[in-house]
């Protein structure tokens, strides 16, 4: 970054140029720098009262964020494990380009260690979930809030770690990340209009409901545990499907798609039409 300071300053001075070709050229160059240049653009924006320049800078920042998340998603899809941790990092980077990556790793490691200290080989699946709930909601006092598309930072995991508040998606990512690290068999669940997790019987040696290896479901918003019957009654009440309902676990890709889809709705509510459109196209590309 130090070696390119002069070039960045020169590009900043060209933002006021009315020539669209110049604007497109500097935009491509800024995109090439990636997210590291966003704090510089934000600082530059604060120094101008020109609404035209402010709009240009906002558009450049949006294009950088979109380009970075597109690249990150492509790399993630091509990776072997498609970890929720990596997905959480690129979603955080999209929503909060100036987030503290080291702080996120530090907070995740603290949670992992506290859960690990209470685990042993003789715990039942429900007891493992109770430990997770105790650490997440009791020890760290994280709080879940209902989806609110006017509050986009509630979709941001770094906001959860800093402010102890988020909607269901960052909280679900914490459950899934810690589970990945500790070998707890929690996976996303594919339930209509709900973001639930499920505890899967390891090795599927015990089938609790015919055709399903899911032992029970967890609501990451508050840690509440639900049975198959609870979920079936919900689906029947909401007229979402015809019972009996037998679900199989979902996967990381579907979970991330749903997360991005909800973020896209928040972008639309903010009036960020280009971001909304770009996220929808990105979601389709993940199929």
PDB file of C-alpha atoms in Angstrom:
ATOM      1  CA  UNK A   1       0.000   0.000   0.000  1.00  0.00           C
ATOM      2  CA  UNK A   2       2.884   2.370   0.822  1.00  0.00           C
ATOM      3  CA  UNK A   3       4.351   2.021  -2.668  1.00  0.00           C
ATOM      4  CA  UNK A   4       1.050   2.956  -4.290  1.00  0.00           C
ATOM      5  CA  UNK A   5       0.155   6.000  -2.167  1.00  0.00           C
ATOM      6  CA  UNK A   6       1.166   8.385  -4.921  1.00  0.00           C
ATOM      7  CA  UNK A   7      -0.964   6.602  -7.493  1.00  0.00           C
ATOM      8  CA  UNK A   8      -3.957   6.511  -5.161  1.00  0.00           C
ATOM      9  CA  UNK A   9      -3.673  10.242  -4.490  1.00  0.00           C
ATOM     10  CA  UNK A  10      -3.505  10.899  -8.220  1.00  0.00           C
ATOM     11  CA  UNK A  11      -6.597   8.788  -8.788  1.00  0.00           C
ATOM     12  CA  UNK A  12      -8.454  10.620  -6.018  1.00  0.00           C
ATOM     13  CA  UNK A  13      -7.705  13.934  -7.696  1.00  0.00           C
ATOM     14  CA  UNK A  14      -9.225  12.595 -10.925  1.00  0.00           C
ATOM     15  CA  UNK A  15     -12.579  11.764  -9.325  1.00  0.00           C
ATOM     16  CA  UNK A  16     -13.802  15.305  -9.957  1.00  0.00           C
ATOM     17  CA  UNK A  17     -13.065  14.977 -13.681  1.00  0.00           C
ATOM     18  CA  UNK A  18     -16.451  15.088 -15.499  1.00  0.00           C
ATOM     19  CA  UNK A  19     -15.255  12.782 -18.286  1.00  0.00           C
ATOM     20  CA  UNK A  20     -17.037   9.423 -17.886  1.00  0.00           C
ATOM     21  CA  UNK A  21     -14.193   7.567 -19.581  1.00  0.00           C
ATOM     22  CA  UNK A  22     -11.788   8.904 -16.969  1.00  0.00           C
ATOM     23  CA  UNK A  23     -14.195   7.864 -14.226  1.00  0.00           C
ATOM     24  CA  UNK A  24     -14.470   4.335 -15.593  1.00  0.00           C
ATOM     25  CA  UNK A  25     -10.684   4.064 -15.835  1.00  0.00           C
ATOM     26  CA  UNK A  26     -10.027   5.157 -12.255  1.00  0.00           C
ATOM     27  CA  UNK A  27     -12.865   2.934 -11.013  1.00  0.00           C
ATOM     28  CA  UNK A  28     -11.207  -0.121 -12.569  1.00  0.00           C
ATOM     29  CA  UNK A  29      -7.914   0.843 -10.979  1.00  0.00           C
ATOM     30  CA  UNK A  30      -9.505   1.255  -7.544  1.00  0.00           C
ATOM     31  CA  UNK A  31     -11.173  -2.144  -7.936  1.00  0.00           C
ATOM     32  CA  UNK A  32      -7.721  -3.543  -8.658  1.00  0.00           C
ATOM     33  CA  UNK A  33      -6.473  -2.294  -5.288  1.00  0.00           C
ATOM     34  CA  UNK A  34      -9.301  -4.146  -3.524  1.00  0.00           C
ATOM     35  CA  UNK A  35     -10.808  -3.444  -0.141  1.00  0.00           C
ATOM     36  CA  UNK A  36      -7.624  -1.967   1.330  1.00  0.00           C
ATOM     37  CA  UNK A  37      -8.381   1.268  -0.525  1.00  0.00           C
ATOM     38  CA  UNK A  38     -11.922   1.670   0.874  1.00  0.00           C
ATOM     39  CA  UNK A  39     -10.816   3.459   4.100  1.00  0.00           C
ATOM     40  CA  UNK A  40      -8.909   5.968   1.927  1.00  0.00           C
ATOM     41  CA  UNK A  41     -12.007   6.551  -0.202  1.00  0.00           C
ATOM     42  CA  UNK A  42     -14.156   6.996   2.898  1.00  0.00           C
ATOM     43  CA  UNK A  43     -11.714   9.527   4.310  1.00  0.00           C
ATOM     44  CA  UNK A  44     -11.601  11.413   1.022  1.00  0.00           C
ATOM     45  CA  UNK A  45     -15.393  11.443   0.858  1.00  0.00           C
ATOM     46  CA  UNK A  46     -15.607  13.095   4.280  1.00  0.00           C
ATOM     47  CA  UNK A  47     -13.526  15.989   2.980  1.00  0.00           C
ATOM     48  CA  UNK A  48     -15.893  16.951   0.161  1.00  0.00           C
ATOM     49  CA  UNK A  49     -19.349  18.508   0.186  1.00  0.00           C
ATOM     50  CA  UNK A  50     -19.817  18.016  -3.547  1.00  0.00           C
ATOM     51  CA  UNK A  51     -22.792  15.634  -3.948  1.00  0.00           C
ATOM     52  CA  UNK A  52     -21.559  14.525  -7.361  1.00  0.00           C
ATOM     53  CA  UNK A  53     -18.187  13.466  -5.966  1.00  0.00           C
ATOM     54  CA  UNK A  54     -19.866  11.799  -2.979  1.00  0.00           C
ATOM     55  CA  UNK A  55     -22.066   9.778  -5.349  1.00  0.00           C
ATOM     56  CA  UNK A  56     -19.054   8.788  -7.454  1.00  0.00           C
ATOM     57  CA  UNK A  57     -17.099   7.639  -4.417  1.00  0.00           C
ATOM     58  CA  UNK A  58     -20.083   5.641  -3.112  1.00  0.00           C
ATOM     59  CA  UNK A  59     -20.390   3.948  -6.495  1.00  0.00           C
ATOM     60  CA  UNK A  60     -16.680   3.095  -6.548  1.00  0.00           C
ATOM     61  CA  UNK A  61     -16.833   1.653  -3.025  1.00  0.00           C
ATOM     62  CA  UNK A  62     -19.864  -0.445  -3.996  1.00  0.00           C
ATOM     63  CA  UNK A  63     -18.119  -1.813  -7.058  1.00  0.00           C
ATOM     64  CA  UNK A  64     -15.026  -2.683  -5.026  1.00  0.00           C
ATOM     65  CA  UNK A  65     -17.161  -4.508  -2.421  1.00  0.00           C
ATOM     66  CA  UNK A  66     -19.091  -6.378  -5.098  1.00  0.00           C
ATOM     67  CA  UNK A  67     -15.941  -7.363  -6.974  1.00  0.00           C
ATOM     68  CA  UNK A  68     -14.277  -8.597  -3.775  1.00  0.00           C
ATOM     69  CA  UNK A  69     -17.216 -10.722  -2.640  1.00  0.00           C
ATOM     70  CA  UNK A  70     -17.612 -12.201  -6.137  1.00  0.00           C
ATOM     71  CA  UNK A  71     -13.963 -13.266  -6.104  1.00  0.00           C
ATOM     72  CA  UNK A  72     -14.215 -14.568  -2.535  1.00  0.00           C
ATOM     73  CA  UNK A  73     -17.335 -16.620  -3.296  1.00  0.00           C
ATOM     74  CA  UNK A  74     -15.711 -18.130  -6.385  1.00  0.00           C
ATOM     75  CA  UNK A  75     -12.644 -19.101  -4.366  1.00  0.00           C
ATOM     76  CA  UNK A  76     -14.850 -20.501  -1.601  1.00  0.00           C
ATOM     77  CA  UNK A  77     -16.906 -22.600  -4.000  1.00  0.00           C
ATOM     78  CA  UNK A  78     -13.687 -24.023  -5.440  1.00  0.00           C
ATOM     79  CA  UNK A  79     -12.280 -24.870  -2.021  1.00  0.00           C
ATOM     80  CA  UNK A  80     -12.453 -28.365  -0.608  1.00  0.00           C
ATOM     81  CA  UNK A  81     -14.245 -27.694   2.670  1.00  0.00           C
ATOM     82  CA  UNK A  82     -16.401 -24.577   2.002  1.00  0.00           C
ATOM     83  CA  UNK A  83     -16.105 -23.645   5.667  1.00  0.00           C
ATOM     84  CA  UNK A  84     -18.612 -21.365   7.348  1.00  0.00           C
ATOM     85  CA  UNK A  85     -15.700 -19.472   8.898  1.00  0.00           C
ATOM     86  CA  UNK A  86     -14.410 -18.387   5.496  1.00  0.00           C
ATOM     87  CA  UNK A  87     -17.929 -17.529   4.369  1.00  0.00           C
ATOM     88  CA  UNK A  88     -18.460 -15.409   7.476  1.00  0.00           C
ATOM     89  CA  UNK A  89     -15.243 -13.540   6.759  1.00  0.00           C
ATOM     90  CA  UNK A  90     -16.160 -12.595   3.197  1.00  0.00           C
ATOM     91  CA  UNK A  91     -19.680 -11.589   4.230  1.00  0.00           C
ATOM     92  CA  UNK A  92     -18.221  -9.446   7.005  1.00  0.00           C
ATOM     93  CA  UNK A  93     -15.750  -7.885   4.569  1.00  0.00           C
ATOM     94  CA  UNK A  94     -18.629  -7.021   2.218  1.00  0.00           C
ATOM     95  CA  UNK A  95     -20.742  -5.421   4.943  1.00  0.00           C
ATOM     96  CA  UNK A  96     -17.899  -3.818   6.890  1.00  0.00           C
ATOM     97  CA  UNK A  97     -14.718  -3.444   4.792  1.00  0.00           C
ATOM     98  CA  UNK A  98     -12.850  -1.892   7.717  1.00  0.00           C
ATOM     99  CA  UNK A  99     -13.561  -4.761  10.122  1.00  0.00           C
ATOM    100  CA  UNK A 100     -10.854  -6.079  12.397  1.00  0.00           C
ATOM    101  CA  UNK A 101     -10.045  -9.565  11.093  1.00  0.00           C
ATOM    102  CA  UNK A 102      -7.738 -10.367  14.023  1.00  0.00           C
ATOM    103  CA  UNK A 103     -10.458  -9.355  16.485  1.00  0.00           C
ATOM    104  CA  UNK A 104     -12.875 -11.779  14.822  1.00  0.00           C
ATOM    105  CA  UNK A 105     -10.423 -14.668  15.061  1.00  0.00           C
ATOM    106  CA  UNK A 106      -9.713 -13.749  18.677  1.00  0.00           C
ATOM    107  CA  UNK A 107     -13.417 -13.768  19.615  1.00  0.00           C
ATOM    108  CA  UNK A 108     -14.057 -17.049  17.787  1.00  0.00           C
ATOM    109  CA  UNK A 109     -11.114 -18.698  19.505  1.00  0.00           C
ATOM    110  CA  UNK A 110     -12.359 -17.537  22.920  1.00  0.00           C
ATOM    111  CA  UNK A 111     -15.748 -19.110  22.295  1.00  0.00           C
ATOM    112  CA  UNK A 112     -14.168 -22.319  20.983  1.00  0.00           C
ATOM    113  CA  UNK A 113     -11.937 -22.644  24.034  1.00  0.00           C
ATOM    114  CA  UNK A 114     -14.750 -22.027  26.506  1.00  0.00           C
ATOM    115  CA  UNK A 115     -16.971 -24.625  24.834  1.00  0.00           C
ATOM    116  CA  UNK A 116     -14.111 -27.115  24.537  1.00  0.00           C
ATOM    117  CA  UNK A 117     -13.327 -26.867  28.265  1.00  0.00           C
ATOM    118  CA  UNK A 118     -16.824 -28.144  29.082  1.00  0.00           C
ATOM    119  CA  UNK A 119     -17.068 -30.928  26.533  1.00  0.00           C
ATOM    120  CA  UNK A 120     -16.347 -34.585  27.179  1.00  0.00           C
ATOM    121  CA  UNK A 121     -16.943 -37.879  25.391  1.00  0.00           C
ATOM    122  CA  UNK A 122     -19.918 -38.832  27.568  1.00  0.00           C
ATOM    123  CA  UNK A 123     -22.231 -35.935  26.789  1.00  0.00           C
ATOM    124  CA  UNK A 124     -25.476 -36.465  24.916  1.00  0.00           C
ATOM    125  CA  UNK A 125     -26.185 -34.321  21.833  1.00  0.00           C
ATOM    126  CA  UNK A 126     -28.655 -32.237  23.845  1.00  0.00           C
ATOM    127  CA  UNK A 127     -26.074 -31.671  26.575  1.00  0.00           C
ATOM    128  CA  UNK A 128     -23.599 -30.456  23.952  1.00  0.00           C
ATOM    129  CA  UNK A 129     -26.153 -27.937  22.681  1.00  0.00           C
ATOM    130  CA  UNK A 130     -26.854 -26.801  26.239  1.00  0.00           C
ATOM    131  CA  UNK A 131     -23.143 -26.049  26.637  1.00  0.00           C
ATOM    132  CA  UNK A 132     -23.071 -24.075  23.393  1.00  0.00           C
ATOM    133  CA  UNK A 133     -26.137 -22.128  24.486  1.00  0.00           C
ATOM    134  CA  UNK A 134     -24.654 -21.426  27.911  1.00  0.00           C
ATOM    135  CA  UNK A 135     -21.449 -20.034  26.435  1.00  0.00           C
ATOM    136  CA  UNK A 136     -23.037 -18.053  23.585  1.00  0.00           C
ATOM    137  CA  UNK A 137     -25.996 -16.558  25.407  1.00  0.00           C
ATOM    138  CA  UNK A 138     -24.928 -16.852  29.040  1.00  0.00           C
ATOM    139  CA  UNK A 139     -21.179 -16.290  29.188  1.00  0.00           C
ATOM    140  CA  UNK A 140     -20.890 -13.860  26.258  1.00  0.00           C
ATOM    141  CA  UNK A 141     -24.396 -12.393  26.531  1.00  0.00           C
ATOM    142  CA  UNK A 142     -25.010 -12.442  22.794  1.00  0.00           C
ATOM    143  CA  UNK A 143     -28.560 -11.472  21.925  1.00  0.00           C
ATOM    144  CA  UNK A 144     -30.598 -12.391  18.876  1.00  0.00           C
ATOM    145  CA  UNK A 145     -32.982  -9.935  17.219  1.00  0.00           C
ATOM    146  CA  UNK A 146     -35.631 -10.564  14.599  1.00  0.00           C
ATOM    147  CA  UNK A 147     -34.860  -9.875  10.943  1.00  0.00           C
ATOM    148  CA  UNK A 148     -35.058  -6.162  10.204  1.00  0.00           C
ATOM    149  CA  UNK A 149     -34.076  -5.208   6.677  1.00  0.00           C
ATOM    150  CA  UNK A 150     -33.602  -1.580   7.723  1.00  0.00           C
ATOM    151  CA  UNK A 151     -30.710  -2.622  10.004  1.00  0.00           C
ATOM    152  CA  UNK A 152     -28.175  -4.220   7.681  1.00  0.00           C
ATOM    153  CA  UNK A 153     -25.396  -4.368  10.278  1.00  0.00           C
ATOM    154  CA  UNK A 154     -27.375  -7.053  12.126  1.00  0.00           C
ATOM    155  CA  UNK A 155     -26.312  -9.389   9.294  1.00  0.00           C
ATOM    156  CA  UNK A 156     -22.637  -8.700  10.060  1.00  0.00           C
ATOM    157  CA  UNK A 157     -20.719 -11.187  12.271  1.00  0.00           C
ATOM    158  CA  UNK A 158     -18.201  -8.509  13.302  1.00  0.00           C
ATOM    159  CA  UNK A 159     -21.103  -6.437  14.630  1.00  0.00           C
ATOM    160  CA  UNK A 160     -22.155  -9.398  16.768  1.00  0.00           C
ATOM    161  CA  UNK A 161     -18.681  -9.714  18.273  1.00  0.00           C
ATOM    162  CA  UNK A 162     -18.427  -5.975  18.910  1.00  0.00           C
ATOM    163  CA  UNK A 163     -21.980  -5.156  20.020  1.00  0.00           C
ATOM    164  CA  UNK A 164     -23.248  -8.599  21.139  1.00  0.00           C
ATOM    165  CA  UNK A 165     -26.284  -8.197  18.906  1.00  0.00           C
ATOM    166  CA  UNK A 166     -27.286  -9.755  15.585  1.00  0.00           C
ATOM    167  CA  UNK A 167     -30.065 -11.471  13.724  1.00  0.00           C
ATOM    168  CA  UNK A 168     -30.218 -15.202  13.176  1.00  0.00           C
ATOM    169  CA  UNK A 169     -27.530 -15.508  10.483  1.00  0.00           C
ATOM    170  CA  UNK A 170     -24.383 -14.353  12.325  1.00  0.00           C
ATOM    171  CA  UNK A 171     -25.530 -16.328  15.380  1.00  0.00           C
ATOM    172  CA  UNK A 172     -26.040 -19.420  13.231  1.00  0.00           C
ATOM    173  CA  UNK A 173     -22.563 -18.926  11.810  1.00  0.00           C
ATOM    174  CA  UNK A 174     -21.117 -18.975  15.338  1.00  0.00           C
ATOM    175  CA  UNK A 175     -22.826 -22.315  16.074  1.00  0.00           C
ATOM    176  CA  UNK A 176     -21.591 -23.749  12.776  1.00  0.00           C
ATOM    177  CA  UNK A 177     -18.028 -22.425  13.085  1.00  0.00           C
ATOM    178  CA  UNK A 178     -17.576 -23.731  16.635  1.00  0.00           C
ATOM    179  CA  UNK A 179     -19.126 -27.044  15.586  1.00  0.00           C
ATOM    180  CA  UNK A 180     -16.702 -27.300  12.656  1.00  0.00           C
ATOM    181  CA  UNK A 181     -13.802 -26.735  15.026  1.00  0.00           C
ATOM    182  CA  UNK A 182     -14.928 -29.159  17.726  1.00  0.00           C
ATOM    183  CA  UNK A 183     -16.452 -31.961  15.676  1.00  0.00           C
ATOM    184  CA  UNK A 184     -20.039 -31.365  16.825  1.00  0.00           C
ATOM    185  CA  UNK A 185     -22.380 -32.542  14.073  1.00  0.00           C
ATOM    186  CA  UNK A 186     -24.510 -29.427  13.648  1.00  0.00           C
ATOM    187  CA  UNK A 187     -25.581 -28.487  10.136  1.00  0.00           C
ATOM    188  CA  UNK A 188     -27.943 -25.980   8.540  1.00  0.00           C
ATOM    189  CA  UNK A 189     -31.512 -27.214   8.183  1.00  0.00           C
ATOM    190  CA  UNK A 190     -33.667 -26.618   5.127  1.00  0.00           C
ATOM    191  CA  UNK A 191     -36.947 -25.499   6.700  1.00  0.00           C
ATOM    192  CA  UNK A 192     -39.264 -23.147   4.766  1.00  0.00           C
ATOM    193  CA  UNK A 193     -39.085 -19.525   5.966  1.00  0.00           C
ATOM    194  CA  UNK A 194     -36.926 -20.448   8.961  1.00  0.00           C
ATOM    195  CA  UNK A 195     -33.202 -20.324   9.627  1.00  0.00           C
ATOM    196  CA  UNK A 196     -32.827 -23.397  11.823  1.00  0.00           C
ATOM    197  CA  UNK A 197     -29.866 -25.639  12.502  1.00  0.00           C
ATOM    198  CA  UNK A 198     -30.033 -29.364  13.116  1.00  0.00           C
ATOM    199  CA  UNK A 199     -28.080 -31.884  15.131  1.00  0.00           C
ATOM    200  CA  UNK A 200     -27.251 -34.840  12.922  1.00  0.00           C
ATOM    201  CA  UNK A 201     -26.640 -38.284  14.355  1.00  0.00           C
ATOM    202  CA  UNK A 202     -22.988 -39.027  13.676  1.00  0.00           C
ATOM    203  CA  UNK A 203     -22.730 -41.939  11.281  1.00  0.00           C
ATOM    204  CA  UNK A 204     -26.545 -42.003  11.045  1.00  0.00           C
ATOM    205  CA  UNK A 205     -26.645 -45.166  13.129  1.00  0.00           C
ATOM    206  CA  UNK A 206     -29.790 -44.024  14.960  1.00  0.00           C
ATOM    207  CA  UNK A 207     -32.745 -42.891  12.897  1.00  0.00           C
ATOM    208  CA  UNK A 208     -35.101 -40.885  15.070  1.00  0.00           C
ATOM    209  CA  UNK A 209     -37.654 -40.343  12.323  1.00  0.00           C
ATOM    210  CA  UNK A 210     -38.032 -42.536   9.278  1.00  0.00           C
ATOM    211  CA  UNK A 211     -35.930 -41.194   6.427  1.00  0.00           C
ATOM    212  CA  UNK A 212     -34.099 -38.633   8.547  1.00  0.00           C
ATOM    213  CA  UNK A 213     -30.840 -38.655  10.481  1.00  0.00           C
ATOM    214  CA  UNK A 214     -31.681 -35.366  12.217  1.00  0.00           C
ATOM    215  CA  UNK A 215     -32.063 -35.794  15.967  1.00  0.00           C
ATOM    216  CA  UNK A 216     -33.492 -32.328  16.666  1.00  0.00           C
ATOM    217  CA  UNK A 217     -33.442 -28.727  15.506  1.00  0.00           C
ATOM    218  CA  UNK A 218     -31.913 -25.599  17.061  1.00  0.00           C
ATOM    219  CA  UNK A 219     -33.028 -21.998  16.664  1.00  0.00           C
ATOM    220  CA  UNK A 220     -29.776 -19.976  16.624  1.00  0.00           C
ATOM    221  CA  UNK A 221     -31.675 -16.825  17.579  1.00  0.00           C
ATOM    222  CA  UNK A 222     -32.103 -18.047  21.157  1.00  0.00           C
ATOM    223  CA  UNK A 223     -30.832 -21.647  21.383  1.00  0.00           C
ATOM    224  CA  UNK A 224     -34.321 -23.140  21.578  1.00  0.00           C
ATOM    225  CA  UNK A 225     -34.455 -26.843  20.674  1.00  0.00           C
ATOM    226  CA  UNK A 226     -37.286 -28.229  18.540  1.00  0.00           C
ATOM    227  CA  UNK A 227     -38.357 -31.788  17.792  1.00  0.00           C
ATOM    228  CA  UNK A 228     -39.444 -33.197  14.446  1.00  0.00           C
ATOM    229  CA  UNK A 229     -43.045 -32.894  15.610  1.00  0.00           C
ATOM    230  CA  UNK A 230     -42.541 -29.210  16.451  1.00  0.00           C
ATOM    231  CA  UNK A 231     -41.250 -28.547  12.943  1.00  0.00           C
ATOM    232  CA  UNK A 232     -43.996 -30.604  11.331  1.00  0.00           C
ATOM    233  CA  UNK A 233     -46.662 -28.695  13.259  1.00  0.00           C
ATOM    234  CA  UNK A 234     -45.080 -25.380  12.228  1.00  0.00           C
ATOM    235  CA  UNK A 235     -45.037 -26.375   8.554  1.00  0.00           C
ATOM    236  CA  UNK A 236     -48.637 -27.570   8.766  1.00  0.00           C
ATOM    237  CA  UNK A 237     -49.791 -24.414  10.552  1.00  0.00           C
ATOM    238  CA  UNK A 238     -48.095 -22.161   7.997  1.00  0.00           C
ATOM    239  CA  UNK A 239     -49.396 -24.311   5.139  1.00  0.00           C
ATOM    240  CA  UNK A 240     -45.867 -24.561   3.721  1.00  0.00           C
ATOM    241  CA  UNK A 241     -45.944 -28.263   2.860  1.00  0.00           C
ATOM    242  CA  UNK A 242     -47.999 -31.377   3.357  1.00  0.00           C
ATOM    243  CA  UNK A 243     -47.043 -33.404   6.442  1.00  0.00           C
ATOM    244  CA  UNK A 244     -45.631 -35.788   7.411  1.00  0.00           C
ATOM    245  CA  UNK A 245     -42.490 -33.726   6.970  1.00  0.00           C
ATOM    246  CA  UNK A 246     -39.115 -35.423   6.721  1.00  0.00           C
ATOM    247  CA  UNK A 247     -36.148 -33.161   6.160  1.00  0.00           C
ATOM    248  CA  UNK A 248     -32.531 -33.915   5.501  1.00  0.00           C
ATOM    249  CA  UNK A 249     -29.731 -31.564   6.551  1.00  0.00           C
ATOM    250  CA  UNK A 250     -28.845 -28.692   4.249  1.00  0.00           C
ATOM    251  CA  UNK A 251     -25.283 -27.599   3.484  1.00  0.00           C
ATOM    252  CA  UNK A 252     -22.959 -24.615   3.769  1.00  0.00           C
ATOM    253  CA  UNK A 253     -23.636 -23.418   0.234  1.00  0.00           C
ATOM    254  CA  UNK A 254     -27.395 -23.215   0.734  1.00  0.00           C
ATOM    255  CA  UNK A 255     -26.910 -21.501   4.094  1.00  0.00           C
ATOM    256  CA  UNK A 256     -24.669 -18.837   2.547  1.00  0.00           C
ATOM    257  CA  UNK A 257     -27.092 -18.343  -0.342  1.00  0.00           C
ATOM    258  CA  UNK A 258     -29.942 -17.711   2.105  1.00  0.00           C
ATOM    259  CA  UNK A 259     -27.769 -15.331   4.117  1.00  0.00           C
ATOM    260  CA  UNK A 260     -26.830 -13.341   1.000  1.00  0.00           C
ATOM    261  CA  UNK A 261     -30.444 -13.328  -0.194  1.00  0.00           C
ATOM    262  CA  UNK A 262     -31.548 -11.649   3.039  1.00  0.00           C
ATOM    263  CA  UNK A 263     -28.682  -9.145   2.787  1.00  0.00           C
ATOM    264  CA  UNK A 264     -29.816  -8.398  -0.778  1.00  0.00           C
ATOM    265  CA  UNK A 265     -33.276  -7.515   0.567  1.00  0.00           C
ATOM    266  CA  UNK A 266     -31.663  -5.127   3.044  1.00  0.00           C
ATOM    267  CA  UNK A 267     -29.667  -3.507   0.237  1.00  0.00           C
ATOM    268  CA  UNK A 268     -32.879  -3.061  -1.737  1.00  0.00           C
ATOM    269  CA  UNK A 269     -34.538  -1.379   1.237  1.00  0.00           C
ATOM    270  CA  UNK A 270     -31.570   1.006   1.501  1.00  0.00           C
ATOM    271  CA  UNK A 271     -32.041   1.921  -2.140  1.00  0.00           C
ATOM    272  CA  UNK A 272     -28.767   0.236  -3.141  1.00  0.00           C
ATOM    273  CA  UNK A 273     -30.176  -1.121  -6.388  1.00  0.00           C
ATOM    274  CA  UNK A 274     -26.839  -2.067  -7.948  1.00  0.00           C
ATOM    275  CA  UNK A 275     -25.724  -3.940  -4.827  1.00  0.00           C
ATOM    276  CA  UNK A 276     -29.102  -5.693  -4.661  1.00  0.00           C
ATOM    277  CA  UNK A 277     -28.892  -6.750  -8.297  1.00  0.00           C
ATOM    278  CA  UNK A 278     -25.255  -7.868  -7.985  1.00  0.00           C
ATOM    279  CA  UNK A 279     -25.990 -10.025  -4.936  1.00  0.00           C
ATOM    280  CA  UNK A 280     -28.929 -11.719  -6.646  1.00  0.00           C
ATOM    281  CA  UNK A 281     -26.720 -12.533  -9.637  1.00  0.00           C
ATOM    282  CA  UNK A 282     -24.027 -13.825  -7.284  1.00  0.00           C
ATOM    283  CA  UNK A 283     -26.544 -16.085  -5.520  1.00  0.00           C
ATOM    284  CA  UNK A 284     -27.671 -17.540  -8.848  1.00  0.00           C
ATOM    285  CA  UNK A 285     -24.059 -18.204  -9.820  1.00  0.00           C
ATOM    286  CA  UNK A 286     -23.670 -20.398  -6.725  1.00  0.00           C
ATOM    287  CA  UNK A 287     -26.211 -22.972  -7.960  1.00  0.00           C
TER     288      UNK A 287
END
